[in-house]
Short mmCIF file of C-alpha atoms and ligand atoms in Angstrom, two decimals:
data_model
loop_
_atom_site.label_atom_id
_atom_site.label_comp_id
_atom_site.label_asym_id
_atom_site.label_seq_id
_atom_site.Cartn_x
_atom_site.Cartn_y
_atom_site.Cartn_z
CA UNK A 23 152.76 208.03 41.87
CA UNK A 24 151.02 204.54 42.28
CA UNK A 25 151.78 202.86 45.32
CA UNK A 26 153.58 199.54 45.00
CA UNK A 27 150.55 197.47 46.34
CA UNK A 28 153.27 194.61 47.58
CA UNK A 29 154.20 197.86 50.31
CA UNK A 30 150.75 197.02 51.54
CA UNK A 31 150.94 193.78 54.08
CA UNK A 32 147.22 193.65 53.61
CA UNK A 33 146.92 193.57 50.17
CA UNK A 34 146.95 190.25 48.58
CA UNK A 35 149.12 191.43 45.61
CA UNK A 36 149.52 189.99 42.25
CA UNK A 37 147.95 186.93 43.33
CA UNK A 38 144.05 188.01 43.94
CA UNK A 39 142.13 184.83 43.83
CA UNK A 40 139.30 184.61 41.25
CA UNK A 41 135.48 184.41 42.01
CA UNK A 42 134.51 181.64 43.80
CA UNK A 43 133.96 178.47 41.74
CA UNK A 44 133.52 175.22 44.07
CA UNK A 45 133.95 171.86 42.53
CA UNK A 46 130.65 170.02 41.54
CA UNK A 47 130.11 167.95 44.50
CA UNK A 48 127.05 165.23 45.46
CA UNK A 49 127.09 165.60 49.38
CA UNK A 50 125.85 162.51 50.78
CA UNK A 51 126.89 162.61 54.27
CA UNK A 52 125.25 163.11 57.65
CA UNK A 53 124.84 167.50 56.85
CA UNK A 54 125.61 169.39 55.42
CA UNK A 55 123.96 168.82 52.42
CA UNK A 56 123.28 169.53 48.62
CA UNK A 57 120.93 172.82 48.82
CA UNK A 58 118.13 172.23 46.85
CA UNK A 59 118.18 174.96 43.60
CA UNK A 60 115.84 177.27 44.21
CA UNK A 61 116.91 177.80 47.92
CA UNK A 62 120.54 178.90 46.25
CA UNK A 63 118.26 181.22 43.41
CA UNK A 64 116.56 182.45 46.81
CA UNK A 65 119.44 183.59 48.27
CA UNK A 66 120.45 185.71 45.88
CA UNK A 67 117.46 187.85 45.29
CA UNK A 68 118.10 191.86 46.08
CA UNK A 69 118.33 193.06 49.87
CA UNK A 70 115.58 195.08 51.61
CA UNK A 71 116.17 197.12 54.38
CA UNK A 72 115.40 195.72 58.23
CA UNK A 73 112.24 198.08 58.59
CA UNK A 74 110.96 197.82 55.08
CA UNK A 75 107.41 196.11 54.82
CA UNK A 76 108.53 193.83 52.61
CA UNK A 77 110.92 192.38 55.24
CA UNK A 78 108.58 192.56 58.12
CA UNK A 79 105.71 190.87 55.90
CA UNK A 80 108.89 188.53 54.48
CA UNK A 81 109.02 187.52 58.34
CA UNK A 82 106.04 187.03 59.49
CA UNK A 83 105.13 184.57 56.34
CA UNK A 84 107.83 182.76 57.19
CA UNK A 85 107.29 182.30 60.48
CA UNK A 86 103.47 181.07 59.09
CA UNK A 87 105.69 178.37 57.18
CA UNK A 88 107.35 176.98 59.87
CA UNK A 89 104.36 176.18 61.94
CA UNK A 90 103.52 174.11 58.87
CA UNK A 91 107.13 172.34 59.07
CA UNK A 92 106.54 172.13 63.01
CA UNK A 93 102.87 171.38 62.56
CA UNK A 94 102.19 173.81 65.78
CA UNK A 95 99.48 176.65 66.16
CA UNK A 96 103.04 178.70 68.35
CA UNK A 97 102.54 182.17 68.23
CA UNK A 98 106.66 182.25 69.12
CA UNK A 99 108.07 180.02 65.77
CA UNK A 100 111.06 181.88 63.99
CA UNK A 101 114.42 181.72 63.14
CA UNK A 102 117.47 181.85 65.32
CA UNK A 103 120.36 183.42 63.10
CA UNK A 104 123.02 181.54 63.56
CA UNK A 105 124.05 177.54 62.35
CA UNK A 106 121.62 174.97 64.48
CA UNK A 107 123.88 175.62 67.77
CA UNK A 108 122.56 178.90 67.71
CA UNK A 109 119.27 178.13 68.15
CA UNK A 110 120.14 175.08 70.84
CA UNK A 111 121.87 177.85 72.92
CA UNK A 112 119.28 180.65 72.26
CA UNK A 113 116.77 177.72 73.64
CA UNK A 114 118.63 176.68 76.74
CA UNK A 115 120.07 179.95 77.97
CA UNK A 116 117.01 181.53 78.01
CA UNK A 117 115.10 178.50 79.82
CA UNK A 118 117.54 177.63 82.08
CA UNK A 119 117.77 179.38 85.19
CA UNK A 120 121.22 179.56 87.40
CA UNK A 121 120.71 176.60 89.59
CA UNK A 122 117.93 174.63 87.35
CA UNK A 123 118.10 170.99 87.60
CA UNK A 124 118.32 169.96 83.37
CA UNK A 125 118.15 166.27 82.75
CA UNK A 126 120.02 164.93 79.49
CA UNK A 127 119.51 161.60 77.67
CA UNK A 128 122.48 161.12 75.95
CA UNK A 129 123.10 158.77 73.42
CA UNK A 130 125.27 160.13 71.05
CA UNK A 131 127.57 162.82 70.38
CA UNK A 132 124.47 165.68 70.68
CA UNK A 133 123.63 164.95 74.03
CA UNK A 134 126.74 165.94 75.24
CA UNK A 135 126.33 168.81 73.73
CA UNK A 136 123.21 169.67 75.24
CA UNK A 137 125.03 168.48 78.73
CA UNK A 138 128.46 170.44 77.73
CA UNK A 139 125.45 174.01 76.73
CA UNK A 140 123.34 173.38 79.98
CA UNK A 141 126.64 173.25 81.90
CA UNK A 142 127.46 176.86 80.83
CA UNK A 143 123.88 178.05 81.42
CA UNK A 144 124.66 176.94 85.45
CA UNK A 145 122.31 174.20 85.41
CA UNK A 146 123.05 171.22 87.88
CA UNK A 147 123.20 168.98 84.88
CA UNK A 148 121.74 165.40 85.20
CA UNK A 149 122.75 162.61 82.78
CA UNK A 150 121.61 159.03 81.87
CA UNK A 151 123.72 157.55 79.27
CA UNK A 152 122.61 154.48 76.96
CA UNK A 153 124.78 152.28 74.38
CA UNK A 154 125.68 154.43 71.02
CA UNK A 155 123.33 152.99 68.34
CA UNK A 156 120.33 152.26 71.42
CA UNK A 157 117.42 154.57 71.96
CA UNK A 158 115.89 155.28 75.61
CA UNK A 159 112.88 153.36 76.33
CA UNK A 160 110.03 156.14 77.46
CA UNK A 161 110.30 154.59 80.84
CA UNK A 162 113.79 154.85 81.54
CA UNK A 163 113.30 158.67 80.67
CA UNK A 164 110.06 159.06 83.79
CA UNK A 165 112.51 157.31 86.34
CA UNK A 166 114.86 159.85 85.61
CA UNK A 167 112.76 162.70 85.80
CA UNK A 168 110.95 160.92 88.83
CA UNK A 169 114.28 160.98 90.38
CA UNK A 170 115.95 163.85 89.68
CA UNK A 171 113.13 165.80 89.13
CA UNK A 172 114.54 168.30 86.85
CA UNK A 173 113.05 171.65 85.68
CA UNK A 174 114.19 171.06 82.10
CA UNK A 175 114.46 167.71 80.04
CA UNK A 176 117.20 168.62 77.06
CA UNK A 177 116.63 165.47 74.44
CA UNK A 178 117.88 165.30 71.17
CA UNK A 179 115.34 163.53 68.56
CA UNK A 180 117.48 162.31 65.48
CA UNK A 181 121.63 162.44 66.40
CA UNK A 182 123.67 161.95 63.76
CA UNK A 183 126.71 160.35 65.12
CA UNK A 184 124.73 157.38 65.75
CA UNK A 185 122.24 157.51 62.95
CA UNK A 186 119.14 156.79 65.94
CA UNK A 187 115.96 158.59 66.15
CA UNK A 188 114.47 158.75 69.93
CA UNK A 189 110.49 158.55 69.83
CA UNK A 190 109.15 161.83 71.36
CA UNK A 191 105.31 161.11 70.64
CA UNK A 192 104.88 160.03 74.64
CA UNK A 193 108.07 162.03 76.11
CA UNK A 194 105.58 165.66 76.00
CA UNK A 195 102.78 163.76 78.26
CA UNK A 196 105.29 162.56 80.75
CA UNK A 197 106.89 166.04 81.00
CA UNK A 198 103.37 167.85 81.43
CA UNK A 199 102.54 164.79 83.87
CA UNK A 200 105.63 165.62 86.33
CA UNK A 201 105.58 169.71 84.98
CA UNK A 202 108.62 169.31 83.61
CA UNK A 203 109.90 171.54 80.37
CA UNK A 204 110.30 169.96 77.15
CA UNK A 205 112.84 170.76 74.73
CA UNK A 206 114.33 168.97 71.83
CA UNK A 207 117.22 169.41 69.10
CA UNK A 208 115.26 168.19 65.64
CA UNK A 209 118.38 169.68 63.64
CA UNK A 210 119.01 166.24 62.00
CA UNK A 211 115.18 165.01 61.98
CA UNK A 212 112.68 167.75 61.06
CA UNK A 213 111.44 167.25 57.47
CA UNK A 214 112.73 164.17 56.79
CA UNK A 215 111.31 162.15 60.24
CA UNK A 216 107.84 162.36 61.92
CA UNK A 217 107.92 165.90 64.10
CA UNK A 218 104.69 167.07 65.77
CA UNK A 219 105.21 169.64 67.73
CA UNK A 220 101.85 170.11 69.32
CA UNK A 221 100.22 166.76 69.26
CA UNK A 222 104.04 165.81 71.27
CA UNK A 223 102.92 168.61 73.93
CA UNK A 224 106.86 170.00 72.69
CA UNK A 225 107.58 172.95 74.41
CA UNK A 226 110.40 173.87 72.83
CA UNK A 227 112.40 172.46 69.50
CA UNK A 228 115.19 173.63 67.21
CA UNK A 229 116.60 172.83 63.98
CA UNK A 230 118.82 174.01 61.44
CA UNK A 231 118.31 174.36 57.51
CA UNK A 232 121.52 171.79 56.37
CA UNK A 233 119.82 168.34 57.18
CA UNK A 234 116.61 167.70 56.14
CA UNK A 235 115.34 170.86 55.00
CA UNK A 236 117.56 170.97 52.01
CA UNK A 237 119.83 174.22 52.38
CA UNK A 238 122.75 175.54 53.54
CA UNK A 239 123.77 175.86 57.08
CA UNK A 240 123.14 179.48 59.33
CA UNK A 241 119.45 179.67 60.29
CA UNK A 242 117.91 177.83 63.11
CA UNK A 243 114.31 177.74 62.73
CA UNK A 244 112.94 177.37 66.55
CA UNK A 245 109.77 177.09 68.05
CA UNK A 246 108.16 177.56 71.78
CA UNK A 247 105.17 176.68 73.73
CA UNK A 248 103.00 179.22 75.47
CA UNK A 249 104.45 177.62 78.47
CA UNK A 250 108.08 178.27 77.54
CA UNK A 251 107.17 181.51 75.84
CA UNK A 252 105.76 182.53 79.73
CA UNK A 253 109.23 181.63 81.24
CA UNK A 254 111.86 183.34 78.71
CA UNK A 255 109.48 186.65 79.43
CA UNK A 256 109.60 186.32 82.84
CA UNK A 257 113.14 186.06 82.55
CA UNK A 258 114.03 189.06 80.39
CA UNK A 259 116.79 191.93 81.38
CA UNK A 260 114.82 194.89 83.24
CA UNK A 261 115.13 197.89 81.06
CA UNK A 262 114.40 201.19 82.46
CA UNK A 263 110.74 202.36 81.35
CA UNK A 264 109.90 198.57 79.68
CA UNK A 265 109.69 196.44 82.53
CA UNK A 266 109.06 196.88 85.78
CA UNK A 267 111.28 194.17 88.21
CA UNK A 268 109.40 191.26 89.57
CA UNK A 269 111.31 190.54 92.37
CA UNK A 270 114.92 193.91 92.69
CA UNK A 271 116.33 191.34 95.40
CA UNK A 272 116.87 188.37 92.97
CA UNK A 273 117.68 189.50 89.47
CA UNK A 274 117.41 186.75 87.24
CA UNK A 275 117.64 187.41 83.29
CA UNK A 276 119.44 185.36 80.43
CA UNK A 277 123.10 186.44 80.44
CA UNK A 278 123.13 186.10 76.95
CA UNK A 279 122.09 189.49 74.98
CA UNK A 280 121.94 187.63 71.40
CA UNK A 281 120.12 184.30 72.26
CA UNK A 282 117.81 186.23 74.89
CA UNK A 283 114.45 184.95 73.71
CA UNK A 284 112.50 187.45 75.10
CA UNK A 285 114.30 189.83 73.15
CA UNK A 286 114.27 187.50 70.03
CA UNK A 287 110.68 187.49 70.57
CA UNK A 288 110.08 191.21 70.90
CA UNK A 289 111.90 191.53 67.55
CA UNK A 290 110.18 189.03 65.68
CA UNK A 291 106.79 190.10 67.29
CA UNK A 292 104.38 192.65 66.65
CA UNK A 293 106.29 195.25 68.17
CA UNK A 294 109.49 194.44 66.08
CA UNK A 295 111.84 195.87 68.49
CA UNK A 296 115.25 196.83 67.37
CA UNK A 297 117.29 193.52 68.54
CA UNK A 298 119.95 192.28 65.82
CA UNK A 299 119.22 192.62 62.28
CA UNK A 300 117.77 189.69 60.81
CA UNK A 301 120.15 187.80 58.34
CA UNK A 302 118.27 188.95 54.81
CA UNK A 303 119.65 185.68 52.59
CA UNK A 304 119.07 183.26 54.86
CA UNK A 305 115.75 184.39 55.85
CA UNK A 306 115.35 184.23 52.43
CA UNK A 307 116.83 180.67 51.80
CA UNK A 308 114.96 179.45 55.09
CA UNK A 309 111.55 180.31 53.71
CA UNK A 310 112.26 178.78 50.85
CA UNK A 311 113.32 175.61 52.25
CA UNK A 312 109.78 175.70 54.24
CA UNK A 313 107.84 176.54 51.17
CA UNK A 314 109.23 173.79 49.09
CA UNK A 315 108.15 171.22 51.95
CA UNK A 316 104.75 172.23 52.36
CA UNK A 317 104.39 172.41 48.59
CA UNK A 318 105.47 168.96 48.12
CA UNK A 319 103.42 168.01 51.63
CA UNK A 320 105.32 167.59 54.82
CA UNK A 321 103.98 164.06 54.88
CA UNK A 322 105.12 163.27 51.16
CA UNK A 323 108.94 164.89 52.08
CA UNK A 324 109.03 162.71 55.02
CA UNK A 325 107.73 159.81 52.89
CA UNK A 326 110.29 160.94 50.41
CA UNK A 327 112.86 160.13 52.99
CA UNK A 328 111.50 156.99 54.24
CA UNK A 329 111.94 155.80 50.76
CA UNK A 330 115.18 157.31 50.19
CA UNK A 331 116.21 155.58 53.37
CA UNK A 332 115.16 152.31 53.03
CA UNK A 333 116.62 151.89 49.39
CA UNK A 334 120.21 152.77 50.65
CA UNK A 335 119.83 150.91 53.37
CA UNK A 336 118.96 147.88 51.15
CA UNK A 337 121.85 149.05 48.56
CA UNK A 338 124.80 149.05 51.19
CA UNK A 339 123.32 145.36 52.23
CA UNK A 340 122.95 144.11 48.39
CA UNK A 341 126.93 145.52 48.85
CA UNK A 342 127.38 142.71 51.18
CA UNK A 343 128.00 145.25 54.09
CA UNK A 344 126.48 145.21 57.56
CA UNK A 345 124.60 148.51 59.07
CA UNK A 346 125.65 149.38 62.75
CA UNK A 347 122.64 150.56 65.41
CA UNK A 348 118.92 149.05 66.47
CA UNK A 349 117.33 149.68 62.88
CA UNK A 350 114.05 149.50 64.32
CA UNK A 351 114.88 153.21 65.62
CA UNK A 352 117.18 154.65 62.87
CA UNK A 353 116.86 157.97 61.46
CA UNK A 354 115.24 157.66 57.77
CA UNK A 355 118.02 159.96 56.31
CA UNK A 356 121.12 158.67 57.71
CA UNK A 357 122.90 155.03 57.52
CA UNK A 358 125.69 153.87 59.32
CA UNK A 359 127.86 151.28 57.31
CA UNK A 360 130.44 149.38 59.14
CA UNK A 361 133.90 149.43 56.87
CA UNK A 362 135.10 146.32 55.43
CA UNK A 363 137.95 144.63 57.36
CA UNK A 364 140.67 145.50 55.82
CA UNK A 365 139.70 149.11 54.09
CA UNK A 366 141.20 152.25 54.95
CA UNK A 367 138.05 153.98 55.70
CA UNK A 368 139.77 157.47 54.99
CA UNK A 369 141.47 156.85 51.78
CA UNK A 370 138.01 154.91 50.65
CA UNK A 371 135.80 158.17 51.17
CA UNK A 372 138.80 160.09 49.85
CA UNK A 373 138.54 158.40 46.60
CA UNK A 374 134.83 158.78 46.63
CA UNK A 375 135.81 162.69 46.38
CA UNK A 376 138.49 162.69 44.24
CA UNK A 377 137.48 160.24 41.39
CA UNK A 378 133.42 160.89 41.85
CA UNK A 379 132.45 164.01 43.46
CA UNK A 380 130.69 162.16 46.43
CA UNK A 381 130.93 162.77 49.35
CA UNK A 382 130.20 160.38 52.58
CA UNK A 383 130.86 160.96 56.15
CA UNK A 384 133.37 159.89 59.07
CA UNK A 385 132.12 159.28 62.41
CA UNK A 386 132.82 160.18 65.95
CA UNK A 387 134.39 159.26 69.68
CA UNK A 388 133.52 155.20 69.59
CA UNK A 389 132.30 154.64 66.04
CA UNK A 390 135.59 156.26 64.64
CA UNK A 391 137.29 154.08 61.77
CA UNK A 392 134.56 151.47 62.29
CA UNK A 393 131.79 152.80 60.22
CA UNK A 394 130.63 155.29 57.36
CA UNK A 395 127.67 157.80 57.25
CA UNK A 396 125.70 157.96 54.26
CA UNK A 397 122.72 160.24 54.32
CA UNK A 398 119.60 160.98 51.71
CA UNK A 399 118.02 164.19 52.91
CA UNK A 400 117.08 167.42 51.63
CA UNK A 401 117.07 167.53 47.62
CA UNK A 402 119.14 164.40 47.53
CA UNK A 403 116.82 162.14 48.96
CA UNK A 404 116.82 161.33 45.61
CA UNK A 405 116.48 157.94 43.73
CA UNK A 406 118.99 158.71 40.97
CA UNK A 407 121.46 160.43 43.91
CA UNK A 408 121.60 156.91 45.92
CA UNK A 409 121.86 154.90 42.91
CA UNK A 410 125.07 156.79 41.84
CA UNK A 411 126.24 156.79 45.24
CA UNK A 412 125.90 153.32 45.60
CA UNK A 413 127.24 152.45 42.06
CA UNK A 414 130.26 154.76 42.62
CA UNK A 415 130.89 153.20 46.44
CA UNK A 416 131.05 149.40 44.55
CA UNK A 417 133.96 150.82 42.49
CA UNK A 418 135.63 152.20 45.29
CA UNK A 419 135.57 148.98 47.54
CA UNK A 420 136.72 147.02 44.48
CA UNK A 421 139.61 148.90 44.02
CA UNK A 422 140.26 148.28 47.81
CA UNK A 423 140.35 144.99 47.36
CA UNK A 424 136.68 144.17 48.86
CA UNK A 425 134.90 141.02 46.34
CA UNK A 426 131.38 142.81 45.50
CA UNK A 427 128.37 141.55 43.94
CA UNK A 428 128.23 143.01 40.63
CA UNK A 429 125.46 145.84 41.04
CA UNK A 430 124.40 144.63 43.98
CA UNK A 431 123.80 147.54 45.69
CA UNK A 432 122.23 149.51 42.74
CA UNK A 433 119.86 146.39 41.96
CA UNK A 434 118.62 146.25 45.81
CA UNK A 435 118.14 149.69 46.07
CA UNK A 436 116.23 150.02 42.76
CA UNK A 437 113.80 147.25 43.62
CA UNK A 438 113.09 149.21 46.96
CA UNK A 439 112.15 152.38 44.26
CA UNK A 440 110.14 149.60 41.86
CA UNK A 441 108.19 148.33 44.77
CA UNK A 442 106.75 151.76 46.59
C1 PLP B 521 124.08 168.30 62.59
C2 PLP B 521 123.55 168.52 63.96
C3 PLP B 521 123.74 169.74 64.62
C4 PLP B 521 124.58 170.78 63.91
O1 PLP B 521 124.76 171.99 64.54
P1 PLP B 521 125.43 173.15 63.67
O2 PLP B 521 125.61 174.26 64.63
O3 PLP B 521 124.48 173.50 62.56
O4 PLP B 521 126.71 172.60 63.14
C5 PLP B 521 123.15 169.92 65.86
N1 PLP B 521 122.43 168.94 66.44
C6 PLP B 521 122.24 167.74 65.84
C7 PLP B 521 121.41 166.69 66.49
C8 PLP B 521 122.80 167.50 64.59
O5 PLP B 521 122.65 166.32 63.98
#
């Protein structure tokens, strides 16, 4: 006798949904983005097994690739499996030490983040806060340190809730000058922004694939310094026969076994010890996302973005609307557009969905309701994705009532393309 499969609460009876089949959708927000192609064609290539040399020699090119993206000679550059969090906790637990003094810069939404994830790692967490849409002079960031003299400064380069891009190129120098650890969240920035790693004396960075890199979300590409590198060993779990204690009276190891660096390390290493196993698709999807960039040039991507940038920019102006933050420091891939008076900003991006497949973001805490986020990165920091974005956006705030310049924004933002 067949079973009556509605007798079986776990069975989804009758109704079984059908393969998956997402709508066709231009993703112009702040991340996550359109992947590009062959990142998607990546993904699905056959499964090897965690030992098998093709996995191991899979790994270790990709780490190769990343010190390309990173431009750094780190030994310790790999990927953190996990969305960009991931790799911002695996950084920070296993630098931090119970009692650490960790200085944050906030200004935006990510440096409370880093505040809310050193908070949890039992660092006394120090904060200086600056205006949303303001970066922090390099000077107001050595008083700080100067004064609270931290063991770890936490600064994010690009956030994303306020579209502003912190310079980094003199925060390394002032770190090594006070011997202070360096570590920054590039999710948002890398690829599509300047990023040195080494020349930045960066002792530690993380990103995730979604922004600038061009694919989906769930690998965090990280990188260390020999100088963090020394610390996360020092501070790994003593294992019977492995390693010896430093110091029996005062153990001190990352409380985390996942985002344990050392361990991370150890597994992506020469010695490959057994740690997790290493997600096989998006290993595969992040080393594809590094080999398209270094194809194309990691200066010509960034380029790419600049460009891609500055034309939306100019197309949301020709739209008659104002941009909100310091532009002299904005990110290159991400705008934010103040909403008309008068415009639901909700139902405006919701028709942007609906009638044209686009979609922009919301923002966060202060900028809520005030202002939209439009980003170009990845594979759609692409001329003929911001011209239909901006020529689909004009339709929108006409039928909200907003008087437009006919084309405006598509005519700006294709002079920016006819001029570079
Ligand atoms: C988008 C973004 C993240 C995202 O983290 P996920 O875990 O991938 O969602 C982190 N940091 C910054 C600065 C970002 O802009």
């Amino acid at each position: 006798m067949t079973p009556d499969p509605r007798a079986d609460p776990a069975s989804p009876g009758p109704a079984l949904p059908g393969p998956i089949d997402p709508p066709a959708r231009l993703l112009m927000g702040p991340g996550p983005i359109s992947a590009y192609p062959s990142v998607l064609r990546a993904m699905s290539a056959p499964l090897v097994g965690q030992y098998d040399p093709f996995m191991t020699a899979t790994m270790t090119e990709t780490q190769a690739l990343y010190r390309g993206v990173w431009a750094t000679r780190n030994e310790a550059t790999l990927l953190v499996d996990g969305t960009s969090r991931a790799g911002i906790e695996a950084a920070m637990v296993s630098l931090i030490r119970p009692g650490d003094r960790v200085l944050v810069p906030v200004f935006g939404r990510f440096g409370h983040l880093l505040a809310e994830i050193a908070e949890r790692a039992m660092a006394q967490v120090h904060t200086i806060e600056t205006a949303w849409g303001q970066v922090f002079p390099v000077s107001a960031i050595e008083e700080a340190i100067v004064r609270v003299r931290p063991a770890l400064l936490a600064l994010v380069q690009g956030d994303t809730s306020t579209t502003m891009n912190q310079p980094l190129d003199e925060i390394g120098a002032v770190c090594e000058k006070h011997g202070v650890l360096f570590y920054t969240d590039a999710t948002a920035s890398l690829g599509g922004n300047d990023f040195e790693a080494d020349a930045w004396g960066v002792d530690a960075a993380t990103a995730g694939l979604q922004k600038c890199l061009g694919g989906p979300s769930g690998s965090s590409p990280l990188t260390l310094s020999d100088r963090a590198v020394e610390v996360v060993q020092a501070r790994k779990k003593v294992e019977a026969g492995i390693r010896e204690p430093d110091d029996p009276s005062a153990p001190d190891f990352v409380r985390s076994n996942y985002f344990d660096l050392g361990m991370i390390l150890d597994y992506w290493g020469p010695r490959r010890l057994n740690h997790h196993t290493e997600a096989t698709s998006m290993l595969y999807a992040a080393r594809e996302c590094a080999r398209l960039i270094l194809l194309e040039g990691r200066q010509a991507v960034i380029a790419r973005h600049r460009l891609a940038g500055d034309a939306m920019l100019a197309g949301v102006r020709g739209l008659g609307l104002a941009v909100f933050g310091d532009l002299a420091h904005r990110m290159s891939n991400v705008v934010a557009v103040e909403i008309p008076d008068g415009v639901p900003g909700d139902a405006a991006r919701a028709a942007l969905l609906n009638d044209f497949g686009i979609e922009i973001g919301t923002s966060f805490g202060p900028l809520h309701g005030r202002v939209w986020r439009i980003g170009t990165m990845g594979y759609n920091a692409r001329k003929d994705a911001v011209l239909t974005t901006l020529a689909a956006l004009e339709a929108v705030l006409r039928r909200f009532g907003v008087s437009v310049a006919a084309g405006g924004g598509v005519e700006a933002a294709a002079d920016v393309y006819a001029g570079a």
